[in-house]
PDB file of C-alpha atoms in Angstrom:
ATOM      1  CA  PRO A1178       0.000   0.000   0.000  1.00  0.00           C
ATOM      2  CA  LYS A1179       2.707   2.553   0.860  1.00  0.00           C
ATOM      3  CA  ASP A1180       4.513   1.730  -2.427  1.00  0.00           C
ATOM      4  CA  VAL A1181       1.321   2.459  -4.366  1.00  0.00           C
ATOM      5  CA  LEU A1182       0.908   5.787  -2.575  1.00  0.00           C
ATOM      6  CA  ALA A1183       4.580   6.580  -3.103  1.00  0.00           C
ATOM      7  CA  ARG A1184       4.144   6.020  -6.866  1.00  0.00           C
ATOM      8  CA  ILE A1185       1.161   8.372  -7.135  1.00  0.00           C
ATOM      9  CA  LEU A1186       2.982  11.124  -5.243  1.00  0.00           C
ATOM     10  CA  ARG A1187       5.875  11.264  -7.744  1.00  0.00           C
ATOM     11  CA  PRO A1188       5.841  13.418 -10.885  1.00  0.00           C
ATOM     12  CA  PRO A1189       3.995  13.707 -13.134  1.00  0.00           C
ATOM     13  CA  PHE A1190       1.332  12.891 -10.521  1.00  0.00           C
ATOM     14  CA  SER A1191       0.421  15.524  -7.962  1.00  0.00           C
ATOM     15  CA  TRP A1192      -2.486  13.949  -6.101  1.00  0.00           C
ATOM     16  CA  GLY A1193      -0.731  14.587  -2.800  1.00  0.00           C
ATOM     17  CA  GLU A1194      -0.534  18.311  -3.481  1.00  0.00           C
ATOM     18  CA  GLY A1195      -2.646  20.338  -1.043  1.00  0.00           C
ATOM     19  CA  ASN A1196      -4.312  17.258   0.466  1.00  0.00           C
ATOM     20  CA  ASN A1197      -4.741  16.302   4.100  1.00  0.00           C
ATOM     21  CA  LEU A1198      -2.374  13.402   4.760  1.00  0.00           C
ATOM     22  CA  ASP A1199      -2.089  13.983   8.517  1.00  0.00           C
ATOM     23  CA  GLY A1200      -0.566  11.027  10.359  1.00  0.00           C
ATOM     24  CA  ILE A1201       0.289   9.074   7.201  1.00  0.00           C
ATOM     25  CA  ASN A1202       3.039   6.464   7.611  1.00  0.00           C
ATOM     26  CA  LEU A1203       5.492   6.571   4.699  1.00  0.00           C
ATOM     27  CA  LYS A1204       8.470   5.184   6.594  1.00  0.00           C
ATOM     28  CA  THR A1205      11.318   4.318   4.145  1.00  0.00           C
ATOM     29  CA  ALA A1206       9.121   5.170   1.126  1.00  0.00           C
ATOM     30  CA  ASP A1207      10.630   6.313  -2.171  1.00  0.00           C
ATOM     31  CA  LEU A1208       9.138   9.799  -2.523  1.00  0.00           C
ATOM     32  CA  HIS A1209      11.883  11.178  -4.755  1.00  0.00           C
ATOM     33  CA  ARG A1210      10.550  14.395  -6.372  1.00  0.00           C
ATOM     34  CA  ALA A1211       7.112  14.008  -4.738  1.00  0.00           C
ATOM     35  CA  ARG A1212       4.761  16.974  -4.989  1.00  0.00           C
ATOM     36  CA  LEU A1213       3.369  17.625  -1.525  1.00  0.00           C
ATOM     37  CA  ARG A1214       3.153  21.419  -1.724  1.00  0.00           C
ATOM     38  CA  GLY A1215       0.702  22.833   0.810  1.00  0.00           C
ATOM     39  CA  SER A1216      -0.260  19.398   2.125  1.00  0.00           C
ATOM     40  CA  GLY A1217      -1.363  18.657   5.668  1.00  0.00           C
ATOM     41  CA  LEU A1218       1.266  16.274   7.029  1.00  0.00           C
ATOM     42  CA  PHE A1219       0.796  16.768  10.772  1.00  0.00           C
ATOM     43  CA  SER A1220       2.583  13.948  12.660  1.00  0.00           C
ATOM     44  CA  ALA A1221       3.347  12.166   9.368  1.00  0.00           C
ATOM     45  CA  ILE A1222       6.057   9.509   9.488  1.00  0.00           C
ATOM     46  CA  PHE A1223       8.790   9.885   6.869  1.00  0.00           C
ATOM     47  CA  ARG A1224      11.524   8.127   8.862  1.00  0.00           C
ATOM     48  CA  GLY A1225      14.232   6.995   6.427  1.00  0.00           C
ATOM     49  CA  ALA A1226      12.178   8.081   3.398  1.00  0.00           C
ATOM     50  CA  ASP A1227      13.768   9.372   0.193  1.00  0.00           C
ATOM     51  CA  LEU A1228      12.362  12.880  -0.290  1.00  0.00           C
ATOM     52  CA  ALA A1229      15.224  14.087  -2.498  1.00  0.00           C
ATOM     53  CA  GLY A1230      13.998  16.866  -4.772  1.00  0.00           C
ATOM     54  CA  ALA A1231      10.505  16.804  -3.208  1.00  0.00           C
ATOM     55  CA  ASP A1232       8.310  19.914  -3.191  1.00  0.00           C
ATOM     56  CA  LEU A1233       7.126  20.408   0.395  1.00  0.00           C
ATOM     57  CA  CYS A1234       6.703  24.182   0.160  1.00  0.00           C
ATOM     58  CA  TYR A1235       4.092  25.518   2.599  1.00  0.00           C
ATOM     59  CA  ALA A1236       3.363  21.998   3.885  1.00  0.00           C
ATOM     60  CA  ASN A1237       2.222  21.510   7.474  1.00  0.00           C
ATOM     61  CA  LEU A1238       4.882  19.166   8.877  1.00  0.00           C
ATOM     62  CA  ILE A1239       4.215  19.937  12.545  1.00  0.00           C
ATOM     63  CA  ARG A1240       5.585  17.076  14.689  1.00  0.00           C
ATOM     64  CA  ALA A1241       6.481  15.056  11.570  1.00  0.00           C
ATOM     65  CA  ASP A1242       9.038  12.265  11.972  1.00  0.00           C
ATOM     66  CA  LEU A1243      11.758  12.942   9.394  1.00  0.00           C
ATOM     67  CA  ARG A1244      14.550  11.063  11.174  1.00  0.00           C
ATOM     68  CA  GLY A1245      17.121   9.851   8.686  1.00  0.00           C
ATOM     69  CA  ALA A1246      15.103  11.122   5.712  1.00  0.00           C
ATOM     70  CA  ASN A1247      16.931  12.212   2.568  1.00  0.00           C
ATOM     71  CA  LEU A1248      15.844  15.807   1.853  1.00  0.00           C
ATOM     72  CA  THR A1249      18.672  16.583  -0.584  1.00  0.00           C
ATOM     73  CA  ASN A1250      17.553  19.339  -2.993  1.00  0.00           C
ATOM     74  CA  ALA A1251      14.068  19.342  -1.428  1.00  0.00           C
ATOM     75  CA  LYS A1252      12.054  22.559  -1.301  1.00  0.00           C
ATOM     76  CA  LEU A1253      10.570  23.397   2.102  1.00  0.00           C
ATOM     77  CA  VAL A1254       9.995  27.121   1.543  1.00  0.00           C
ATOM     78  CA  GLY A1255       7.482  28.370   4.114  1.00  0.00           C
ATOM     79  CA  ALA A1256       6.926  24.864   5.515  1.00  0.00           C
ATOM     80  CA  ASN A1257       5.842  24.543   9.137  1.00  0.00           C
ATOM     81  CA  LEU A1258       8.300  22.148  10.815  1.00  0.00           C
ATOM     82  CA  ALA A1259       7.461  23.098  14.408  1.00  0.00           C
ATOM     83  CA  GLY A1260       8.331  20.183  16.669  1.00  0.00           C
ATOM     84  CA  ALA A1261       9.418  18.024  13.718  1.00  0.00           C
ATOM     85  CA  ASP A1262      12.172  15.457  14.294  1.00  0.00           C
ATOM     86  CA  LEU A1263      14.952  15.993  11.741  1.00  0.00           C
ATOM     87  CA  ARG A1264      17.702  14.109  13.559  1.00  0.00           C
ATOM     88  CA  GLY A1265      19.966  12.366  11.075  1.00  0.00           C
ATOM     89  CA  ALA A1266      18.139  13.857   8.078  1.00  0.00           C
ATOM     90  CA  VAL A1267      20.226  14.841   5.057  1.00  0.00           C
ATOM     91  CA  LEU A1268      19.570  18.520   4.253  1.00  0.00           C
ATOM     92  CA  GLN A1269      22.155  19.093   1.534  1.00  0.00           C
ATOM     93  CA  ASN A1270      21.021  21.933  -0.769  1.00  0.00           C
ATOM     94  CA  THR A1271      17.608  21.912   0.937  1.00  0.00           C
ATOM     95  CA  ASP A1272      15.701  25.196   0.580  1.00  0.00           C
ATOM     96  CA  LEU A1273      14.365  26.151   4.018  1.00  0.00           C
ATOM     97  CA  ARG A1274      13.707  29.835   3.330  1.00  0.00           C
ATOM     98  CA  GLY A1275      10.901  31.052   5.562  1.00  0.00           C
ATOM     99  CA  ALA A1276      10.425  27.617   7.144  1.00  0.00           C
ATOM    100  CA  TYR A1277       9.146  27.606  10.719  1.00  0.00           C
ATOM    101  CA  LEU A1278      11.494  25.480  12.864  1.00  0.00           C
ATOM    102  CA  THR A1279      10.444  26.295  16.435  1.00  0.00           C
ATOM    103  CA  ASP A1280      11.046  23.298  18.731  1.00  0.00           C
ATOM    104  CA  ALA A1281      12.242  21.172  15.793  1.00  0.00           C
ATOM    105  CA  LEU A1282      14.778  18.519  16.755  1.00  0.00           C
ATOM    106  CA  LEU A1283      17.843  19.019  14.604  1.00  0.00           C
ATOM    107  CA  GLY A1284      21.148  17.200  14.380  1.00  0.00           C
ATOM    108  CA  ALA A1285      20.755  16.826  10.638  1.00  0.00           C
ATOM    109  CA  ARG A1286      23.687  16.353   8.278  1.00  0.00           C
ATOM    110  CA  VAL A1287      23.887  19.449   6.098  1.00  0.00           C
ATOM    111  CA  SER A1288      26.894  18.266   4.118  1.00  0.00           C
ATOM    112  CA  SER A1289      28.190  14.881   3.068  1.00  0.00           C
ATOM    113  CA  ARG A1290      31.741  16.038   3.821  1.00  0.00           C
ATOM    114  CA  GLN A1291      33.194  14.528   6.998  1.00  0.00           C
ATOM    115  CA  ASN A1292      35.390  16.766   9.192  1.00  0.00           C
TER     116      ASN A1292
END
């Protein structure tokens, strides 16, 4: 079931755009380039999911579980990430302009380069 949903959320499909998907469990799903702009994703589970290149602009990701998710080149402009768990997430080239990060749990890798 989650693989079917993951397929419909990838381009050219945009059925996830602007929809209420609060609490959805997409743990480890392949959501590469998914269009979730403006979607309700309150408490959604994206742990370990591939969201590289995804459009999550203006999405409600309050208390979402994004631990270990790949958000490389993802767009989260204006997204609400209050209380979201981003520990271990990959945020390389992720656009977070205007994103709301109050009480978000960070610890994300912002570069693949090891010091």
